[in-house]
Coordinates of C-alpha atoms in Angstrom, one line a residue:
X976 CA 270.5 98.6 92.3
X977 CA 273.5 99.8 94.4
X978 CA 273.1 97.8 98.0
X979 CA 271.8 100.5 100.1
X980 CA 269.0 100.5 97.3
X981 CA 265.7 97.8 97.9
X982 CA 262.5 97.3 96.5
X983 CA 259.3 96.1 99.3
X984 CA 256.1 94.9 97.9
X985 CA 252.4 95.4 99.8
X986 CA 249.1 94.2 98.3
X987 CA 245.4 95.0 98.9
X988 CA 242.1 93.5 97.8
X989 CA 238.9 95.3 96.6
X990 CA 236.0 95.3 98.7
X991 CA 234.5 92.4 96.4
X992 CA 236.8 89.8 97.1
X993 CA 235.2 87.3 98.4
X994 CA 237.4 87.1 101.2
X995 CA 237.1 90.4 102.1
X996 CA 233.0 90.0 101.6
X997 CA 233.0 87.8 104.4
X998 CA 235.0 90.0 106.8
X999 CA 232.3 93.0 106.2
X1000 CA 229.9 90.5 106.8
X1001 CA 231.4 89.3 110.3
X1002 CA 231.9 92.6 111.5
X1003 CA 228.7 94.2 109.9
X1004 CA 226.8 91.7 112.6
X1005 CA 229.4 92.7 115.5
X1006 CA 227.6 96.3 114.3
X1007 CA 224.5 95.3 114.6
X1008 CA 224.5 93.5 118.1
X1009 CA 226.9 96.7 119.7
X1010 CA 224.2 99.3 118.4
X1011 CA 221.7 97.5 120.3
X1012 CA 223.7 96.2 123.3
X1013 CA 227.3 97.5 123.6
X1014 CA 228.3 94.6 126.0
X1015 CA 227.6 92.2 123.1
X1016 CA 230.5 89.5 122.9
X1017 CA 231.0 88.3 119.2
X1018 CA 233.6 85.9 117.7
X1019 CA 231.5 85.5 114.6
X1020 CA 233.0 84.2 111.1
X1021 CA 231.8 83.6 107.5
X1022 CA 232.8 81.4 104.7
X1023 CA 231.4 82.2 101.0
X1024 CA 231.0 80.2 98.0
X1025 CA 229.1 80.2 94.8
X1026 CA 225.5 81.1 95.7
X1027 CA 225.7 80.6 99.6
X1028 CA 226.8 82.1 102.5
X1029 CA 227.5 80.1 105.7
X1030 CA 227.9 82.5 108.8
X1031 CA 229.1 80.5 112.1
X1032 CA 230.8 81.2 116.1
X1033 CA 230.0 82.4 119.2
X1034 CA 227.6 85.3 120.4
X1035 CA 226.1 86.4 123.5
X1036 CA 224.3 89.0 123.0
X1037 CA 220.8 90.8 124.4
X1038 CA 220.3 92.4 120.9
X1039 CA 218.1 90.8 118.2
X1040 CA 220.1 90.8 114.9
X1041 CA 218.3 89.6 111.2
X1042 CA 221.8 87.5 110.6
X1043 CA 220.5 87.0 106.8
X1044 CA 218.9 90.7 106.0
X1045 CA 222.3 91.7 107.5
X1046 CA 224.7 89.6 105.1
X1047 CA 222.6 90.0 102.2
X1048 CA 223.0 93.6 103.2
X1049 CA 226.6 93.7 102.6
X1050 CA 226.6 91.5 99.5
X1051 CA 224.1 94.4 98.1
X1052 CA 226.2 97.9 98.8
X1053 CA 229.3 95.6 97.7
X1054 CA 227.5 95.5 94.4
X1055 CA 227.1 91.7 94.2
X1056 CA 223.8 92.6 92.6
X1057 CA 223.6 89.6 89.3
X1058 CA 224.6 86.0 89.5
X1059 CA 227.0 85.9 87.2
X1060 CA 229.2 88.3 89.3
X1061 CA 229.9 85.2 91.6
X1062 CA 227.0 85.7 94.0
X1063 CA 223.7 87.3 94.0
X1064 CA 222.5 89.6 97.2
X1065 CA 218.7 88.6 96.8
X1066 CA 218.4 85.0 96.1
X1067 CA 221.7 83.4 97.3
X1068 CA 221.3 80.8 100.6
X1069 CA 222.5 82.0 103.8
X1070 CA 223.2 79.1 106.7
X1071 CA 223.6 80.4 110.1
X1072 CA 225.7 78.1 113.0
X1073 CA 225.6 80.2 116.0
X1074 CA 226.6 79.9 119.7
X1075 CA 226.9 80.9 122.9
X1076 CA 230.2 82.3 124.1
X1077 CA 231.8 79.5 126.2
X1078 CA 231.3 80.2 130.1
X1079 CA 234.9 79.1 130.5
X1080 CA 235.9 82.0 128.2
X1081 CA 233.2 84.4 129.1
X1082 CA 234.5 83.8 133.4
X1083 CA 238.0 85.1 132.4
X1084 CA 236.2 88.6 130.8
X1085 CA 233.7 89.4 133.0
X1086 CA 234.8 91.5 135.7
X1087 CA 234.3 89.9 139.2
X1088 CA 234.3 86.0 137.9
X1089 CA 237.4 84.0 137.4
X1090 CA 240.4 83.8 138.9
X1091 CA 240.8 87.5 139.2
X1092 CA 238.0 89.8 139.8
X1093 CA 238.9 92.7 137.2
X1094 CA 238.2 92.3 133.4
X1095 CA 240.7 90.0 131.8
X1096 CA 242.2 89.0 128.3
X1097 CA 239.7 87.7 126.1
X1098 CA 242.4 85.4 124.7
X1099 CA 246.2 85.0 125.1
X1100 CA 248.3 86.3 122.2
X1101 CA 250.5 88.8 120.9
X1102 CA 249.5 91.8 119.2
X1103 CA 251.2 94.5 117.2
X1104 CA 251.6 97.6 116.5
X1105 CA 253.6 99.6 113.5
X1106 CA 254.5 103.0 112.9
X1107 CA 256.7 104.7 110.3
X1108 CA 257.2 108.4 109.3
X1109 CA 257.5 107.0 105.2
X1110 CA 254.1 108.8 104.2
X1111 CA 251.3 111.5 106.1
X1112 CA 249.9 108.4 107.7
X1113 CA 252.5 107.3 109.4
X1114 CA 251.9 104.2 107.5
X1115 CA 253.8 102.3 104.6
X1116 CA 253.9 104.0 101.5
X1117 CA 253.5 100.6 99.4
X1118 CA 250.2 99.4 101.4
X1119 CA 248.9 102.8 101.1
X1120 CA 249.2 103.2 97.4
X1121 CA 247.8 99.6 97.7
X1122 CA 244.9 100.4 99.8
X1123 CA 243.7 103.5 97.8
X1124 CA 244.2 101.6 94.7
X1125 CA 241.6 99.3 95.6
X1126 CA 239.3 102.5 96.6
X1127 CA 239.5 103.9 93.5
X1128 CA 239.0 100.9 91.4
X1129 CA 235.9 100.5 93.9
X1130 CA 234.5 104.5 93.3
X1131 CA 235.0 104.3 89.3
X1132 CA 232.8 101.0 89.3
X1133 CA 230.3 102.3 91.7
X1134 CA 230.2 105.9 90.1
X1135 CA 229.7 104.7 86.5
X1136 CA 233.0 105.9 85.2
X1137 CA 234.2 102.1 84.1
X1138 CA 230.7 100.5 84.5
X1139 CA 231.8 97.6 83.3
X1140 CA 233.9 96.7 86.1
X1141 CA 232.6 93.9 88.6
X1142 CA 233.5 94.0 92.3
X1143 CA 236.2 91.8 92.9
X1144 CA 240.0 92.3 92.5
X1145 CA 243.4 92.8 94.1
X1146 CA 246.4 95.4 93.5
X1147 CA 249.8 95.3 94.8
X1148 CA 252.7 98.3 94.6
X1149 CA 256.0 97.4 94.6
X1150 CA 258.1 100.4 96.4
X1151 CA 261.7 101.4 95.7
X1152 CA 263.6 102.4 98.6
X1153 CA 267.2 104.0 99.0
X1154 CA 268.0 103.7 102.6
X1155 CA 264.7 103.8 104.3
X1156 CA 263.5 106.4 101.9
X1157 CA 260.7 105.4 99.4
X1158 CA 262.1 107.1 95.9
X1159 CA 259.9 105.5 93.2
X1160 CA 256.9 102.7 92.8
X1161 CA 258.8 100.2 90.9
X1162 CA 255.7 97.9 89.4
X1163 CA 252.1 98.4 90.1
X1164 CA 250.1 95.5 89.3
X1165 CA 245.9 95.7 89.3
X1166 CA 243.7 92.8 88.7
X1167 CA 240.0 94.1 88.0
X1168 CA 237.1 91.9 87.4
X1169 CA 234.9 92.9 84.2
X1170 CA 232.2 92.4 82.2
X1171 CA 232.9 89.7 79.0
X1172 CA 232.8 91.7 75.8
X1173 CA 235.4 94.4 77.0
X1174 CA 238.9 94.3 75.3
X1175 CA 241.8 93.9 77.7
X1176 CA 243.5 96.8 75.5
X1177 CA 240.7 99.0 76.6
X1178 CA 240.6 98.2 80.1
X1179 CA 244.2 98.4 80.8
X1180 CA 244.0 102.0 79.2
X1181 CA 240.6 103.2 81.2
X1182 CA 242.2 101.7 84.3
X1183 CA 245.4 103.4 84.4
X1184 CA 244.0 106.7 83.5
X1185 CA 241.0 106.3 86.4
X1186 CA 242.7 104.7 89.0
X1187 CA 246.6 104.3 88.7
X1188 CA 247.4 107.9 87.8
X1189 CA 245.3 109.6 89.7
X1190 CA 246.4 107.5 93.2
X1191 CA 250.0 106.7 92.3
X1192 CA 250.7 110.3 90.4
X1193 CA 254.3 111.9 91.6
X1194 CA 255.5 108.1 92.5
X1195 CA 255.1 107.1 88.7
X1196 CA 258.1 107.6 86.4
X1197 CA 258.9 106.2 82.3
X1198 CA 260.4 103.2 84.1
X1199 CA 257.4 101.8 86.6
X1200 CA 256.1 98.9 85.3
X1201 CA 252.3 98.7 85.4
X1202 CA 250.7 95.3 84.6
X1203 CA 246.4 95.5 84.4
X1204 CA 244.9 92.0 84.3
X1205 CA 248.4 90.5 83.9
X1206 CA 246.3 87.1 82.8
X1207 CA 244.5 88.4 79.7
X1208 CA 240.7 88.4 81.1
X1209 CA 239.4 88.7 84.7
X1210 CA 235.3 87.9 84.3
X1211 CA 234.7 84.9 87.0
X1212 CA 235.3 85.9 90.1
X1213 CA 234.4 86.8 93.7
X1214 CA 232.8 83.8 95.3
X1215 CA 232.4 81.6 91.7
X1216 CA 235.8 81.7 91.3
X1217 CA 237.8 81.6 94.8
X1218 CA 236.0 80.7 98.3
X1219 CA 235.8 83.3 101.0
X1220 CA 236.8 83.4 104.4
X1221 CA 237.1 85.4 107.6
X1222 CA 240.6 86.7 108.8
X1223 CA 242.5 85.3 105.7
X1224 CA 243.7 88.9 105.3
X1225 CA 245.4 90.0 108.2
X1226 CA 248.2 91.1 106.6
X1227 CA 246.6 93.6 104.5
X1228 CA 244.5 94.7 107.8
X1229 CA 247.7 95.4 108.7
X1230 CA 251.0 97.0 107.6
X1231 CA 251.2 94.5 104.2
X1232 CA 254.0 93.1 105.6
X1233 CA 256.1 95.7 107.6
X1234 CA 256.8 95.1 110.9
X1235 CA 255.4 91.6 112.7
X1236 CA 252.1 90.1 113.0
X1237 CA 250.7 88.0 115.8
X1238 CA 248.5 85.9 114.1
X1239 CA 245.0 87.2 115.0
X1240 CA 242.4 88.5 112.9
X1241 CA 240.1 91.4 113.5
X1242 CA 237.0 90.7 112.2
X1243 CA 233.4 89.7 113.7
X1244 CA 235.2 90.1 116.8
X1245 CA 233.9 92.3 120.0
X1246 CA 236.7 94.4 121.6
X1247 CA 236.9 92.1 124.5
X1248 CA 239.0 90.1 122.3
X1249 CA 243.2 91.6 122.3
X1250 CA 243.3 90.5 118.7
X1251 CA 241.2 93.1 118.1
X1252 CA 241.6 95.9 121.0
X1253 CA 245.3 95.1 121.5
X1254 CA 246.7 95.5 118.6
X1255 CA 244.9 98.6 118.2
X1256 CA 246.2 100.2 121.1
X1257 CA 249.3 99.1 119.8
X1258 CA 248.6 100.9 116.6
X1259 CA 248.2 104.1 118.5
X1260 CA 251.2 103.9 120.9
X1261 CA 253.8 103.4 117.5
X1262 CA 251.8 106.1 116.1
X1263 CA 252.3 108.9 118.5
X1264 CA 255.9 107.7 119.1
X1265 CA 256.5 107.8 115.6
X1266 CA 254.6 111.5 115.5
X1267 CA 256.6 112.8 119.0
X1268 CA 259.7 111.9 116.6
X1269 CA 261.4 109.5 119.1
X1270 CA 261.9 107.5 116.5
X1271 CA 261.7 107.5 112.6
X1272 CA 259.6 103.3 112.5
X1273 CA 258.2 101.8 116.0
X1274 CA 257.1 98.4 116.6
X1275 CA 255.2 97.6 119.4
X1276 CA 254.0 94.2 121.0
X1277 CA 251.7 93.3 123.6
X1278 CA 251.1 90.1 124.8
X1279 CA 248.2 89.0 127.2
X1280 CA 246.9 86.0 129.1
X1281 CA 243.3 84.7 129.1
X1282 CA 241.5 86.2 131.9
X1283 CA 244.8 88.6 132.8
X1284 CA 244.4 92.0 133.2
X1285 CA 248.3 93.4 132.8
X1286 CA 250.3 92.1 129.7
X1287 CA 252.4 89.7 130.1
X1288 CA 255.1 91.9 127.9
X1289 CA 255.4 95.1 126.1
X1290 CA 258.8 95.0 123.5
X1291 CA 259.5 98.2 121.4
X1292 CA 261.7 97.7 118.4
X1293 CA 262.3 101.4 116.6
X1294 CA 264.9 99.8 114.1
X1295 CA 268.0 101.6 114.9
X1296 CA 265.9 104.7 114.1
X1297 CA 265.5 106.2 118.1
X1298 CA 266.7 109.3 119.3
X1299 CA 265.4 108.0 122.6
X1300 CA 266.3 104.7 124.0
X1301 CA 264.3 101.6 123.3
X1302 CA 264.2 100.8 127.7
X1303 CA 263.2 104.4 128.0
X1304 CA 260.3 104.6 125.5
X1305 CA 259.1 100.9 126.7
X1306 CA 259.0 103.1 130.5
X1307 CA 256.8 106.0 128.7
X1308 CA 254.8 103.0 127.2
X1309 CA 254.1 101.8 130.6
X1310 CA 253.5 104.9 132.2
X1311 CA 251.6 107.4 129.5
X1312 CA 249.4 104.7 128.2
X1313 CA 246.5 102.1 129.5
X1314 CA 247.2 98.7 128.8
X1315 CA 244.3 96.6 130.8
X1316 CA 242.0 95.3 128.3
X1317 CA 239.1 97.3 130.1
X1318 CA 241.2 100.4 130.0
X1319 CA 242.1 100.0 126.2
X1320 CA 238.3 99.6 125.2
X1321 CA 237.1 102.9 127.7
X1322 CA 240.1 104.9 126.2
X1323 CA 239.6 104.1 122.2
X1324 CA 235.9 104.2 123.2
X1325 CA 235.7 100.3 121.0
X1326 CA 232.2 99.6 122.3
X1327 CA 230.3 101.3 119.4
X1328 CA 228.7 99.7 115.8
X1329 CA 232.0 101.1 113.9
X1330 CA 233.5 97.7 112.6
X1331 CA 231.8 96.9 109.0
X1332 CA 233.9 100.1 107.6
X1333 CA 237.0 98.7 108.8
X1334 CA 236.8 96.0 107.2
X1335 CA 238.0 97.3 103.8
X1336 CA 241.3 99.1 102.8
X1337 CA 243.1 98.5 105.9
X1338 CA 242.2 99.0 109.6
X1339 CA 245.0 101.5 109.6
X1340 CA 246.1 104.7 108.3
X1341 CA 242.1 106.1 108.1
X1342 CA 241.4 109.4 108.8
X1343 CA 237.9 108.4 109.7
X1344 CA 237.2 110.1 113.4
X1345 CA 235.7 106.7 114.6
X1346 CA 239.4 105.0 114.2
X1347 CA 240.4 106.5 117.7
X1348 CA 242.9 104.7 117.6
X1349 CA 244.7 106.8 115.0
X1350 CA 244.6 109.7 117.0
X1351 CA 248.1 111.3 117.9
X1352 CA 246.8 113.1 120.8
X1353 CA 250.0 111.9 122.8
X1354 CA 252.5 113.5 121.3
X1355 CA 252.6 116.8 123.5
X1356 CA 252.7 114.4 126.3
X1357 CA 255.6 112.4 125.2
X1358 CA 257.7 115.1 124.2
X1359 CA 257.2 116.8 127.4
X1360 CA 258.6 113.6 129.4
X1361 CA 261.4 113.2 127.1
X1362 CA 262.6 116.9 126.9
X1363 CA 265.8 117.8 129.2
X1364 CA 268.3 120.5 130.3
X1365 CA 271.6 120.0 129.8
X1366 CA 273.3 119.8 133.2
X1367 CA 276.4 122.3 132.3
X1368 CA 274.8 125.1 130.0
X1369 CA 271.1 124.3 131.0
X1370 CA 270.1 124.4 127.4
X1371 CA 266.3 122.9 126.9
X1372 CA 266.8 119.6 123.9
X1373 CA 264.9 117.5 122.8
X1374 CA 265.3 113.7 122.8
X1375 CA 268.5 112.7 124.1
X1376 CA 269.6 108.8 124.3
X1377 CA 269.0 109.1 127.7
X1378 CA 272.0 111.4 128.4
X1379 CA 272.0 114.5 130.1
X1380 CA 273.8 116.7 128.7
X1381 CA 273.7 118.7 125.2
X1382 CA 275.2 117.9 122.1
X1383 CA 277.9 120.7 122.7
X1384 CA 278.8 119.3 126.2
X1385 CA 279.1 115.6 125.4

């Protein structure tokens, strides 16, 4: 490779992993309690091992919610239908450890308690948010490839094409860029789970013409190298083979490893909590900067304190890519979008039973309507405030790093 050439790897996990399980089941309660009682607070996680379930945390809640119907729920539409799989929908144990939300906690959210009457932070933290113009998403390209991967692989077993897949697994792409242009996928690498008397020859063959080609396609060349159960066999697995947990995936929530992370998970949490809200209004301001083309890649943090209203900070980091200065997009930041946690939850309308399908293939990047959050319905607003008339030939540009004047009269 010449040195403005790199390569960036992403990974993403089917929805059988048995990490993943556990995040569907956290946030398929969350769905549960909102549908009833949208002022539901949740901070509800799951751990997963052979034959059992243990589901723990902290609700307050007025809903009624079947904790066990709803988990074994999940483990069903997964597909964790036989033992063998790892874990079996019908007859596995389910343990329940739930309680109240702390008062001290619950003080800080509740508007009119605390130490400040309007709704506060549910948490301190940082959050972030990514943007880059890479792929139609605004997302990039190697978690994406990733991400629909692990769809496919997930649609084939469900559909009856490769019945003989089982529903755990993980993929990762490996992107080649030159510059910060993505030219090729350099090594795709799929690990399936499968039934026992299937040949590893045949699978590798079934899987790339089902799922690699058809999601990678154009990126492929003669020179990507593809490995499909790079171990020889894949048939114990999901819970038998590797515990579960909540939020052990956060980076491929995420961005799979572009841009920062503040170290929250998302799932079985209520959108009181910022790990959950803020970084999704973060999400959505990079997006539309990214989309108003201020800049090419946008990183945005927000940090909060417990019980706080206002962020403590807002930093935006566009990599060298702007064509409007860092200070003045932080100013539109402040001034075009609502950054109180109340604010953030009204505008991406968060109180709604929307958080089980989140909870696979990224919480990003989705062209489902209920991701508000992935809206760009800011971009005419931006590009408004940043368009300006040169002060000597009063020609209208777009843009400018904070100058005022044209390119012609600089």
């Amino acid at each position: 490779m010449t040195d403005n050439k790199h390569m960036f790897t992403s990974e993403s996990v089917f929805e059988g992993h048995p990490d993943k399980v556990c995040d569907q089941i956290s946030d398929a309660i969350l769905d549960a309690m909102l549908a009833q009682d949208p002022e539901s607070r949740s901070g509800c996680e799951c751990f997963a091992k052979t034959g059992m379930v243990l589901i723990g945390g902290e609700i307050s809640t007025k809903a009624y919610v079947d904790i066990p119907k709803i988990a074994r729920g999940v483990l069903k539409r997964i597909g964790y239908t036989k033992a063998e799989d790892g874990i079996e929908w019908e007859t596995c144990a389910i343990l329940t450890h739930i309680e109240e939300q702390s008062p001290d906690i619950a003080q800080g959210v509740d508007e009119g308690k605390g130490e400040y009457k309007e709704q506060g932070a549910g948490d301190q933290g940082m959050m972030f948010g990514y943007a880059t113009n890479e792929t139609p998403e605004l997302m990039p390209l190697s978690l994406m490839l990733s991400h629909k991967i692990a769809k496919q692989a997930s649609q084939v077993r469900k559909n009856g094409t490769l019945k003989y897949l089982r529903p755990d697994g993980k993929c990762q792409v490996t992107i080649e860029y030159d510059g910060d242009k993505p030219v090729r996928a350099h090594t795709v690498v799929v690990s399936l789970q499968h039934d026992p008397n299937i040949t590893h020859a045949k699978i590798k063959k079934d899987v790339l013409k089902h799922v690699i080609k058809p999601v990678c396609g154009k990126w492929l060349d003669k020179n990507t190298i593809i490995y499909v159960n790079p171990t020889g066999k894949f048939v114990r697995g999901g819970p038998y083979a590797d515990a579960g947990l909540t939020g052990r995936k956060i980076i491929v929530d995420t961005y799979g490893g572009h841009g920062a992370h503040g170290g929250g998970c998302f799932s079985g949490k209520d959108p009181s909590k910022v790990d959950r809200s803020g970084a999704y209004m973060a999400r959505y301001i990079a997006k539309n900067i990214v989309a108003a083309k201020l800049a090419s890649k946008c990183e945005i943090e927000l940090a909060y304190a417990i019980g706080v209203a206002e962020p403590v900070s807002i930093h935006v980091n566009t990599f060298r890519t702007n064509k409007v200065s860092e200070k003045r997009i932080t100013e539109l930041v402040r001034t075009h979008f609502k950054l109180k946690p109340a604010q953030i939850v009204q505008h991406l309308n968060l109180k709604r039973p929307i958080y089980e399908k989140t909870a696979c293939y990224g919480h990003f990047g989705r062209t489902d309507p209920d991701f508000t959050w992935e809206k760009i319905d800011k971009v005419t607003e931006l590009k408004k405030a940043t368009t300006n008339k040169c002060w000597k030939c009063k020609t209208i540009y777009e843009h400018p790093l904070d100058a005022t004047y044209c390119c012609e009269h600089k």
